[in-house]
CSV table of C-alpha atoms in Angstrom, one decimal:
chain,number,residue,atom,x,y,z
A,1,MET,CA,-9.6,-32.3,-7.8
A,2,VAL,CA,-12.7,-31.2,-9.7
A,3,GLY,CA,-15.7,-29.5,-8.2
A,4,GLU,CA,-19.4,-30.5,-8.8
A,5,SER,CA,-19.4,-28.2,-11.8
A,6,GLY,CA,-16.6,-30.2,-13.5
A,7,LYS,CA,-14.3,-27.2,-13.1
A,8,PRO,CA,-11.2,-26.9,-10.9
A,9,ARG,CA,-11.7,-25.0,-7.7
A,10,ALA,CA,-9.7,-22.1,-6.2
A,11,VAL,CA,-10.1,-20.9,-2.6
A,12,ILE,CA,-9.3,-17.3,-2.1
A,13,VAL,CA,-8.5,-16.0,1.4
A,14,GLY,CA,-9.4,-12.3,1.8
A,15,GLY,CA,-12.2,-10.4,0.2
A,16,SER,CA,-10.7,-7.0,-0.3
A,17,ILE,CA,-9.7,-5.6,-3.7
A,18,ALA,CA,-7.1,-8.3,-4.3
A,19,GLY,CA,-9.4,-11.1,-3.4
A,20,ILE,CA,-12.4,-9.8,-5.3
A,21,SER,CA,-10.2,-9.2,-8.4
A,22,GLY,CA,-9.0,-12.7,-8.1
A,23,ALA,CA,-12.5,-14.0,-8.0
A,24,HIS,CA,-13.3,-12.2,-11.3
A,25,ALA,CA,-10.1,-13.2,-13.1
A,26,LEU,CA,-10.3,-16.9,-12.1
A,27,THR,CA,-14.0,-17.2,-12.8
A,28,LEU,CA,-13.3,-15.9,-16.3
A,29,ALA,CA,-10.5,-18.5,-16.6
A,30,GLY,CA,-13.0,-21.3,-16.1
A,31,TRP,CA,-12.5,-22.0,-12.4
A,32,ASP,CA,-14.9,-22.4,-9.5
A,33,VAL,CA,-14.1,-19.8,-6.9
A,34,LEU,CA,-14.8,-19.5,-3.2
A,35,VAL,CA,-13.8,-16.3,-1.3
A,36,LEU,CA,-13.4,-16.5,2.5
A,37,GLU,CA,-13.9,-13.2,4.2
A,38,LYS,CA,-14.1,-12.6,7.9
A,39,THR,CA,-16.3,-9.5,7.6
A,40,ASP,CA,-19.9,-10.6,8.1
A,41,THR,CA,-21.6,-8.6,5.3
A,42,PRO,CA,-20.6,-6.8,2.1
A,43,PRO,CA,-19.7,-3.1,2.7
A,44,THR,CA,-22.5,-0.8,2.0
A,45,GLY,CA,-22.4,2.9,1.1
A,46,SER,CA,-19.0,4.7,1.4
A,47,SER,CA,-18.3,4.3,5.1
A,48,THR,CA,-15.4,1.9,4.7
A,49,GLY,CA,-11.9,2.8,3.8
A,50,ALA,CA,-10.7,5.8,1.8
A,51,GLY,CA,-9.8,6.9,-1.7
A,52,LEU,CA,-7.8,5.0,-4.3
A,53,GLY,CA,-6.4,5.8,-7.8
A,54,LEU,CA,-6.8,3.5,-10.8
A,55,ASP,CA,-4.3,3.6,-13.6
A,56,PRO,CA,-5.4,3.2,-17.2
A,57,LEU,CA,-4.5,-0.5,-17.4
A,58,SER,CA,-6.5,-1.3,-14.2
A,59,GLN,CA,-9.4,0.6,-15.6
A,60,LEU,CA,-9.4,-1.5,-18.8
A,61,ILE,CA,-9.1,-4.7,-16.7
A,62,ILE,CA,-12.0,-3.8,-14.4
A,63,GLU,CA,-14.2,-2.8,-17.4
A,64,SER,CA,-13.5,-6.3,-18.9
A,65,TRP,CA,-14.9,-7.8,-15.8
A,66,LEU,CA,-18.2,-5.8,-15.8
A,67,PRO,CA,-21.4,-6.6,-17.7
A,68,GLN,CA,-21.6,-2.8,-18.5
A,69,PRO,CA,-18.1,-1.3,-18.6
A,70,GLN,CA,-19.4,2.3,-18.3
A,71,PHE,CA,-20.4,1.5,-14.7
A,72,LEU,CA,-16.7,2.1,-13.7
A,73,HIS,CA,-17.0,5.7,-14.9
A,74,ASN,CA,-20.2,6.1,-12.9
A,75,ILE,CA,-18.3,5.6,-9.6
A,76,THR,CA,-15.0,7.4,-10.4
A,77,VAL,CA,-13.8,10.9,-11.2
A,78,PRO,CA,-10.9,11.7,-13.5
A,79,LEU,CA,-7.4,12.4,-12.3
A,80,ALA,CA,-6.0,14.1,-15.4
A,81,ILE,CA,-3.2,16.0,-13.6
A,82,ASP,CA,-0.5,14.9,-11.2
A,83,GLN,CA,0.9,18.0,-9.4
A,84,ASN,CA,3.5,18.3,-6.8
A,85,GLN,CA,3.9,21.6,-5.0
A,86,ALA,CA,5.6,22.9,-1.9
A,87,THR,CA,4.3,24.9,1.1
A,88,ASP,CA,6.3,27.3,3.3
A,89,SER,CA,4.9,26.6,6.7
A,90,GLU,CA,6.0,30.0,8.1
A,91,LYS,CA,4.8,32.2,5.2
A,92,LYS,CA,1.9,29.9,4.4
A,93,VAL,CA,2.5,30.2,0.6
A,94,SER,CA,2.6,27.4,-2.0
A,95,TRP,CA,4.4,27.0,-5.3
A,96,THR,CA,4.4,24.3,-8.0
A,97,LEU,CA,7.4,22.0,-8.2
A,98,VAL,CA,6.4,19.8,-11.1
A,99,ARG,CA,3.2,18.9,-13.0
A,100,ASN,CA,2.0,16.3,-15.5
A,101,GLU,CA,-1.2,17.0,-17.4
A,102,SER,CA,-1.4,13.6,-19.0
A,103,PHE,CA,-2.1,11.5,-15.9
A,104,ASN,CA,-5.2,9.6,-17.0
A,105,PHE,CA,-5.9,7.9,-13.7
A,106,ARG,CA,-9.4,7.8,-12.1
A,107,ALA,CA,-10.2,8.1,-8.4
A,108,ALA,CA,-12.7,6.0,-6.5
A,109,HIS,CA,-13.8,5.4,-2.9
A,110,TRP,CA,-12.8,1.9,-1.8
A,111,ALA,CA,-16.3,0.9,-0.9
A,112,ASP,CA,-17.7,2.1,-4.2
A,113,LEU,CA,-15.2,0.1,-6.2
A,114,HIS,CA,-15.6,-3.0,-4.0
A,115,GLY,CA,-19.4,-2.8,-4.4
A,116,LEU,CA,-19.2,-2.5,-8.1
A,117,LEU,CA,-16.9,-5.5,-8.4
A,118,TYR,CA,-18.9,-7.6,-5.9
A,119,ASN,CA,-22.3,-6.9,-7.6
A,120,ALA,CA,-20.8,-8.1,-11.0
A,121,LEU,CA,-19.8,-11.5,-9.6
A,122,PRO,CA,-21.9,-14.6,-9.8
A,123,PRO,CA,-23.9,-15.4,-6.6
A,124,ARG,CA,-22.6,-17.6,-3.8
A,125,ILE,CA,-18.9,-17.0,-4.5
A,126,PHE,CA,-18.3,-15.0,-1.2
A,127,LEU,CA,-18.5,-16.8,2.1
A,128,TRP,CA,-19.0,-13.8,4.4
A,129,GLY,CA,-18.2,-14.2,8.2
A,130,HIS,CA,-15.7,-17.0,7.5
A,131,LEU,CA,-12.5,-16.6,9.4
A,132,PHE,CA,-9.5,-18.4,7.8
A,133,LEU,CA,-7.8,-20.7,10.3
A,134,SER,CA,-5.3,-22.9,8.5
A,135,PHE,CA,-4.5,-24.9,5.4
A,136,GLN,CA,-2.7,-28.1,4.5
A,137,VAL,CA,-1.4,-29.2,1.1
A,138,ALA,CA,-2.0,-32.8,0.2
A,139,ASP,CA,1.0,-35.1,0.1
A,140,ASP,CA,0.6,-35.5,-3.7
A,141,LYS,CA,0.4,-31.7,-4.1
A,142,ASP,CA,-2.8,-32.2,-6.0
A,143,SER,CA,-5.1,-30.4,-3.6
A,144,VAL,CA,-5.2,-28.1,-0.6
A,145,LYS,CA,-7.5,-28.4,2.4
A,146,VAL,CA,-8.6,-25.1,4.1
A,147,LYS,CA,-10.1,-24.7,7.5
A,148,ALA,CA,-12.3,-21.8,8.4
A,149,LYS,CA,-14.5,-20.8,11.3
A,150,VAL,CA,-18.1,-19.6,10.6
A,151,LEU,CA,-18.2,-16.7,13.0
A,152,GLU,CA,-21.9,-16.6,13.5
A,153,THR,CA,-22.1,-20.2,14.7
A,154,GLY,CA,-18.5,-21.0,15.8
A,155,LYS,CA,-18.5,-24.1,13.6
A,156,VAL,CA,-15.2,-25.0,11.9
A,157,ILE,CA,-15.6,-26.1,8.2
A,158,GLU,CA,-13.2,-27.7,5.7
A,159,ILE,CA,-13.0,-26.7,2.0
A,160,VAL,CA,-10.9,-28.7,-0.5
A,161,GLY,CA,-9.6,-27.0,-3.6
A,162,ASP,CA,-7.0,-27.3,-6.3
A,163,LEU,CA,-5.5,-23.8,-5.6
A,164,LEU,CA,-5.2,-21.6,-2.5
A,165,VAL,CA,-4.9,-17.9,-3.3
A,166,ALA,CA,-3.5,-15.8,-0.5
A,167,ALA,CA,-5.1,-12.3,-0.8
A,168,ASP,CA,-4.9,-11.8,3.0
A,169,GLY,CA,-2.9,-8.5,3.0
A,170,CYS,CA,0.5,-7.3,4.0
A,171,LEU,CA,0.3,-9.3,7.3
A,172,SER,CA,-0.5,-12.5,5.4
A,173,SER,CA,-0.7,-15.6,7.7
A,174,ILE,CA,-0.5,-17.8,4.6
A,175,ARG,CA,2.8,-16.2,3.6
A,176,GLN,CA,4.1,-16.6,7.2
A,177,LYS,CA,3.9,-20.4,6.9
A,178,TYR,CA,6.4,-20.4,4.1
A,179,LEU,CA,8.5,-17.4,5.2
A,180,PRO,CA,8.4,-17.7,9.0
A,181,ASP,CA,11.3,-15.1,9.4
A,182,PHE,CA,9.6,-12.6,7.1
A,183,LYS,CA,9.3,-9.1,8.7
A,184,LEU,CA,7.6,-6.0,7.4
A,185,ARG,CA,9.9,-2.9,7.3
A,186,TYR,CA,8.6,0.2,9.1
A,187,SER,CA,8.9,3.2,6.7
A,188,GLY,CA,9.8,5.8,9.4
A,189,TYR,CA,6.4,7.5,9.2
A,190,CYS,CA,2.7,7.1,9.7
A,191,ALA,CA,-0.2,8.5,7.7
A,192,TRP,CA,-3.3,10.3,8.9
A,193,ARG,CA,-6.1,9.7,6.5
A,194,GLY,CA,-9.7,11.0,6.1
A,195,VAL,CA,-12.5,11.6,3.7
A,196,PHE,CA,-14.1,15.1,4.0
A,197,ASP,CA,-17.8,15.0,3.1
A,198,PHE,CA,-18.7,18.4,1.7
A,199,SER,CA,-22.3,17.4,0.9
A,200,GLU,CA,-23.2,18.2,4.5
A,201,THR,CA,-24.7,21.4,5.8
A,202,GLY,CA,-22.2,24.1,6.7
A,203,THR,CA,-19.3,22.8,4.6
A,204,LEU,CA,-19.7,25.2,1.6
A,205,GLU,CA,-17.3,27.8,2.9
A,206,THR,CA,-14.6,25.2,3.6
A,207,ILE,CA,-14.8,23.5,0.2
A,208,MET,CA,-15.0,26.8,-1.7
A,209,ALA,CA,-11.8,27.9,0.1
A,210,ILE,CA,-9.8,24.8,-0.7
A,211,GLN,CA,-11.0,24.8,-4.3
A,212,LYS,CA,-9.8,28.3,-4.7
A,213,ALA,CA,-6.4,27.4,-3.1
A,214,TYR,CA,-6.1,24.3,-5.3
A,215,PRO,CA,-8.1,25.2,-8.5
A,216,ASP,CA,-7.7,21.9,-10.2
A,217,LEU,CA,-9.4,19.9,-7.5
A,218,GLY,CA,-11.9,17.6,-9.2
A,219,LYS,CA,-9.4,16.5,-11.8
A,220,CYS,CA,-6.0,16.6,-10.0
A,221,LEU,CA,-3.9,14.5,-7.6
A,222,TYR,CA,-2.2,17.1,-5.4
A,223,SER,CA,0.9,16.2,-3.5
A,224,VAL,CA,2.0,19.0,-1.2
A,225,LEU,CA,5.5,19.0,0.4
A,226,GLY,CA,6.3,20.8,3.6
A,227,SER,CA,9.5,20.5,5.7
A,228,CYS,CA,10.1,16.8,6.2
A,229,THR,CA,6.4,16.0,5.6
A,230,HIS,CA,3.9,15.8,2.8
A,231,SER,CA,0.2,15.4,2.1
A,232,GLY,CA,-1.9,14.2,-0.8
A,233,PHE,CA,-5.5,14.9,-1.7
A,234,TYR,CA,-8.1,14.6,-4.5
A,235,GLU,CA,-11.8,14.7,-4.9
A,236,LEU,CA,-14.1,11.6,-5.0
A,237,LEU,CA,-17.6,11.2,-6.3
A,238,ASN,CA,-20.5,12.4,-4.3
A,239,LYS,CA,-18.9,15.5,-2.9
A,240,LYS,CA,-16.1,13.9,-1.0
A,241,LEU,CA,-12.4,14.9,-0.7
A,242,ASN,CA,-9.8,12.2,0.2
A,243,TRP,CA,-6.7,13.3,2.0
A,244,ILE,CA,-3.6,11.7,3.5
A,245,TRP,CA,-0.9,13.3,5.6
A,246,TYR,CA,2.5,11.6,6.3
A,247,VAL,CA,4.2,12.2,9.7
A,248,ASN,CA,7.7,11.1,10.5
A,249,GLN,CA,7.8,9.3,13.9
A,250,PRO,CA,9.2,6.3,15.7
A,251,GLU,CA,7.4,3.0,15.0
A,252,PRO,CA,4.2,2.8,17.2
A,253,GLU,CA,3.0,-0.3,18.8
A,254,VAL,CA,0.2,-1.9,16.8
A,255,GLU,CA,-2.3,-4.3,18.4
A,256,GLY,CA,-3.7,-7.2,16.6
A,257,THR,CA,-3.4,-7.8,12.9
A,258,SER,CA,-4.2,-4.4,11.5
A,259,VAL,CA,-1.9,-1.6,10.3
A,260,THR,CA,-4.7,0.9,11.2
A,261,MET,CA,-4.3,2.3,14.7
A,262,LYS,CA,-7.1,3.2,17.1
A,263,VAL,CA,-7.0,6.9,17.6
A,264,SER,CA,-8.2,8.9,20.6
A,265,SER,CA,-9.7,12.4,20.6
A,266,ASP,CA,-6.5,13.6,22.2
A,267,MET,CA,-4.5,12.2,19.3
A,268,ILE,CA,-6.8,13.9,16.8
A,269,GLN,CA,-6.6,17.2,18.7
A,270,LYS,CA,-2.8,17.1,18.7
A,271,MET,CA,-2.9,16.3,15.0
A,272,HIS,CA,-5.1,19.3,14.3
A,273,GLN,CA,-2.6,21.5,16.3
A,274,GLU,CA,0.3,20.2,14.3
A,275,ALA,CA,-1.5,20.8,11.0
A,276,GLU,CA,-1.9,24.4,11.8
A,277,LYS,CA,1.9,24.7,12.0
A,278,VAL,CA,2.5,23.0,8.6
A,279,TRP,CA,-0.3,23.6,6.1
A,280,ILE,CA,-2.2,26.5,4.7
A,281,PRO,CA,-5.4,27.4,6.5
A,282,GLU,CA,-7.7,26.1,3.8
A,283,LEU,CA,-6.2,22.6,4.1
A,284,VAL,CA,-6.2,22.8,7.9
A,285,LYS,CA,-9.9,23.5,7.9
A,286,VAL,CA,-10.6,20.4,5.7
A,287,ILE,CA,-8.6,18.3,8.1
A,288,LYS,CA,-10.3,19.7,11.2
A,289,GLU,CA,-13.8,19.2,9.8
A,290,THR,CA,-13.2,15.6,8.6
A,291,LYS,CA,-15.1,13.1,10.8
A,292,ASP,CA,-13.4,10.0,12.0
A,293,PRO,CA,-9.9,10.5,10.7
A,294,PHE,CA,-7.7,7.4,11.1
A,295,LEU,CA,-4.0,6.6,11.3
A,296,ASN,CA,-2.2,4.0,9.2
A,297,VAL,CA,1.3,2.7,10.1
A,298,ILE,CA,3.2,2.6,6.8
A,299,TYR,CA,5.1,-0.5,6.1
A,300,ASP,CA,6.6,-2.2,3.1
A,301,SER,CA,9.0,-5.1,2.7
A,302,ASP,CA,12.1,-6.0,0.7
A,303,PRO,CA,11.0,-7.9,-2.5
A,304,ILE,CA,10.1,-11.5,-1.9
A,305,GLY,CA,12.0,-13.9,-4.2
A,306,LYS,CA,9.2,-16.4,-4.4
A,307,ILE,CA,5.4,-15.9,-4.5
A,308,PHE,CA,4.1,-19.4,-4.9
A,309,TRP,CA,4.7,-22.8,-3.3
A,310,ASP,CA,3.1,-26.0,-4.6
A,311,ASN,CA,-0.6,-25.0,-5.2
A,312,VAL,CA,-0.5,-21.9,-2.9
A,313,VAL,CA,0.0,-18.4,-4.5
A,314,LEU,CA,0.3,-14.9,-3.2
A,315,VAL,CA,-1.5,-11.9,-4.7
A,316,GLY,CA,-1.8,-8.2,-3.8
A,317,ASP,CA,-0.2,-6.9,-0.6
A,318,ALA,CA,0.5,-10.5,0.6
A,319,ALA,CA,3.0,-10.7,-2.3
A,320,HIS,CA,4.4,-7.2,-2.2
A,321,PRO,CA,3.6,-4.9,0.8
A,322,THR,CA,4.2,-1.4,-0.4
A,323,THR,CA,4.1,2.2,0.7
A,324,PRO,CA,1.3,4.3,-1.0
A,325,HIS,CA,3.4,6.9,-2.8
A,326,CYS,CA,3.2,5.4,-6.3
A,327,ILE,CA,-0.5,4.4,-6.1
A,328,ARG,CA,0.5,0.8,-6.7
A,329,SER,CA,-1.2,-1.3,-4.0
A,330,THR,CA,-4.7,-1.5,-5.6
A,331,ASN,CA,-3.3,-1.4,-9.2
A,332,MET,CA,-0.8,-4.2,-8.4
A,333,SER,CA,-3.5,-6.3,-6.9
A,334,ILE,CA,-5.8,-5.9,-10.0
A,335,LEU,CA,-2.9,-6.7,-12.3
A,336,ASP,CA,-1.8,-9.7,-10.2
A,337,ALA,CA,-5.3,-11.1,-10.5
A,338,ALA,CA,-5.6,-10.5,-14.2
A,339,VAL,CA,-2.2,-12.1,-15.0
A,340,LEU,CA,-2.8,-15.1,-12.7
A,341,GLY,CA,-6.2,-15.7,-14.4
A,342,LYS,CA,-4.6,-15.6,-17.9
A,343,CYS,CA,-1.8,-18.0,-16.8
A,344,LEU,CA,-4.3,-20.5,-15.3
A,345,GLU,CA,-6.4,-20.2,-18.5
A,346,LYS,CA,-3.4,-20.7,-20.7
A,347,TRP,CA,-1.9,-23.8,-18.9
A,348,GLY,CA,-5.0,-25.3,-17.4
A,349,ALA,CA,-5.4,-26.9,-13.9
A,350,GLU,CA,-3.4,-30.0,-15.0
A,351,LYS,CA,-0.3,-27.8,-15.5
A,352,LEU,CA,-0.8,-25.7,-12.4
A,353,GLU,CA,2.9,-25.4,-11.6
A,354,SER,CA,3.7,-24.0,-15.1
A,355,ALA,CA,0.9,-21.5,-14.7
A,356,LEU,CA,2.1,-20.3,-11.3
A,357,GLN,CA,5.7,-20.2,-12.6
A,358,GLU,CA,4.7,-17.9,-15.4
A,359,TYR,CA,2.7,-15.7,-13.1
A,360,GLN,CA,5.7,-15.3,-10.9
A,361,LEU,CA,8.0,-14.7,-13.9
A,362,ILE,CA,5.8,-11.9,-15.2
A,363,ARG,CA,4.8,-10.2,-11.9
A,364,GLN,CA,7.7,-10.6,-9.5
A,365,PRO,CA,10.3,-8.4,-11.4
A,366,VAL,CA,7.7,-5.6,-11.9
A,367,THR,CA,6.3,-5.5,-8.4
A,368,SER,CA,9.8,-5.6,-6.8
A,369,LYS,CA,11.0,-2.5,-8.7
A,370,GLN,CA,7.7,-0.7,-8.0
A,371,VAL,CA,7.9,-1.4,-4.3
A,372,LEU,CA,11.5,-0.1,-4.1
A,373,HIS,CA,10.6,3.0,-6.1
A,374,ALA,CA,7.6,3.8,-3.9
A,375,ARG,CA,10.0,3.5,-0.9
A,376,LEU,CA,12.4,5.9,-2.5
A,377,VAL,CA,9.7,8.5,-3.4
A,378,GLY,CA,8.4,8.3,0.2
A,379,ARG,CA,11.8,9.0,1.6
A,380,ILE,CA,12.3,11.9,-0.8
A,381,LYS,CA,9.0,13.5,0.0
A,382,GLN,CA,9.5,13.0,3.8
A,383,GLY,CA,12.9,14.6,3.7
A,384,LEU,CA,14.5,11.4,5.0
A,385,VAL,CA,18.1,10.3,4.5
A,386,LEU,CA,18.9,9.0,1.0
A,387,SER,CA,21.8,6.7,0.2
A,388,ASP,CA,23.1,8.6,-2.9
A,389,GLN,CA,22.1,12.2,-2.4
A,390,GLU,CA,21.3,15.0,0.1
A,391,PRO,CA,17.8,14.8,1.7
A,392,PHE,CA,15.2,16.5,-0.6
A,393,ASN,CA,14.5,20.2,0.3
A,394,PRO,CA,11.5,21.6,-1.7
A,395,LYS,CA,12.8,25.1,-1.2
A,396,SER,CA,16.0,24.5,-3.0
A,397,ALA,CA,15.2,21.5,-5.2
A,398,LYS,CA,16.4,21.5,-8.9
A,399,PRO,CA,13.9,20.7,-11.7
A,400,GLU,CA,15.5,17.3,-12.4
A,401,ASP,CA,15.1,16.4,-8.7
A,402,CYS,CA,11.4,17.5,-8.8
A,403,GLU,CA,10.8,15.3,-11.8
A,404,LYS,CA,11.4,12.2,-9.7
A,405,LEU,CA,8.2,13.1,-7.7
A,406,LEU,CA,5.9,12.4,-10.6
A,407,GLN,CA,4.0,9.1,-10.9
A,408,ARG,CA,5.1,8.6,-14.5
A,409,ASN,CA,8.6,7.8,-13.3
A,410,THR,CA,7.4,4.6,-11.6
A,411,PRO,CA,9.2,1.6,-13.2
A,412,PHE,CA,6.9,-0.2,-15.7
A,413,TYR,CA,4.6,2.7,-15.6
A,414,ASN,CA,3.0,2.0,-19.0
A,415,ASP,CA,3.9,-1.7,-19.2
A,416,VAL,CA,1.2,-4.1,-20.3
A,417,PRO,CA,2.2,-7.8,-19.9
A,418,LEU,CA,2.2,-9.6,-23.3
A,419,LEU,CA,-0.1,-12.2,-21.8
A,420,LEU,CA,-2.8,-9.5,-21.4
A,421,ALA,CA,-1.9,-7.4,-24.5
A,422,SER,CA,-2.6,-10.5,-26.7
A,423,SER,CA,-5.9,-11.3,-25.0
A,424,PRO,CA,-9.3,-9.8,-25.5
A,425,PRO,CA,-10.9,-7.5,-24.6
A,426,SER,CA,-8.8,-4.8,-26.2
A,427,ILE,CA,-6.3,-4.3,-23.3
């Protein structure tokens, strides 16, 4: 099927980072793209979501999508150091476990990155306020019909395309159609998250105290391990500090289709009290003064053997739900999109199956190992049972055990797929 422009058409379900990255990569590959997103308007400012880290390859890919590559540096701050340290909750003292000063990531607020990518797209690609309902692949496998509800009017519309890209997250309903028995795996812990805004009046003392306690803030990803718990934090642009704190607990009940739980003031108060028992006072003060902290239930899944069927393909968290410990979710989504775009460009719409097979061949072995490694790192940092060794204890850990905590030990850490390495611009 060819659209009015004479180009093949891709329908992308989900307008978060995976979907918007897919829109860029497929547009560059010569496809017409429509993105269905149930949110009614683009996010504005930095009120949505939290912080994320971009690895060097993702930075290059994003820059290749922008009319002015330097714009990425304008919304990010460098993460030159990856440091893991331990805290003694009784003595309230900290010490460094392991440190890498050649990290080369950059940190962004989710909404800032999304806005940058959205503003660099051609107009009329996003259909805001469109709730995906269902899809049907044609008998001849040449097209796919997608149904969506326009939330403002309640009208149900149909869109026909050559390719359906499922960028609908770890709870993907598109994936569910092909893998009805698929289940997410609860990690054993949840994560409190927040962004502390220290541009506001009265925060100077708090930010100066934590900057003194963690002197490399502003260029460092800190991961701090306590007894069977850990936290991570780093600065963002515009005087913001992103933090996350993982808490071992039984799996909570989650309503609806989100992994973010609604939290009450009682839950927040209890969290504050627990923080006082675990962390140094400077970090506790940041946590207490953060407005609207939220709680994520942390899931991943065992690797999925197949990530495309006919002319339907999975990208991002729909293809490989992961825990956050290796900073892979956003980076895998961006790389999925870039590789998919190059495969479609190489093979053309008339050889769609070959394109999707190559995409799966390149991405599936990489993402599978990265998901399992992130799972292992999470269990190590949370002091959970490990299959081949004693649970990690930061007070008695050997240097070789601490080395496993660093991001650089993620499988395929510096890997650039040949398909991208041989393609401009200088990736």
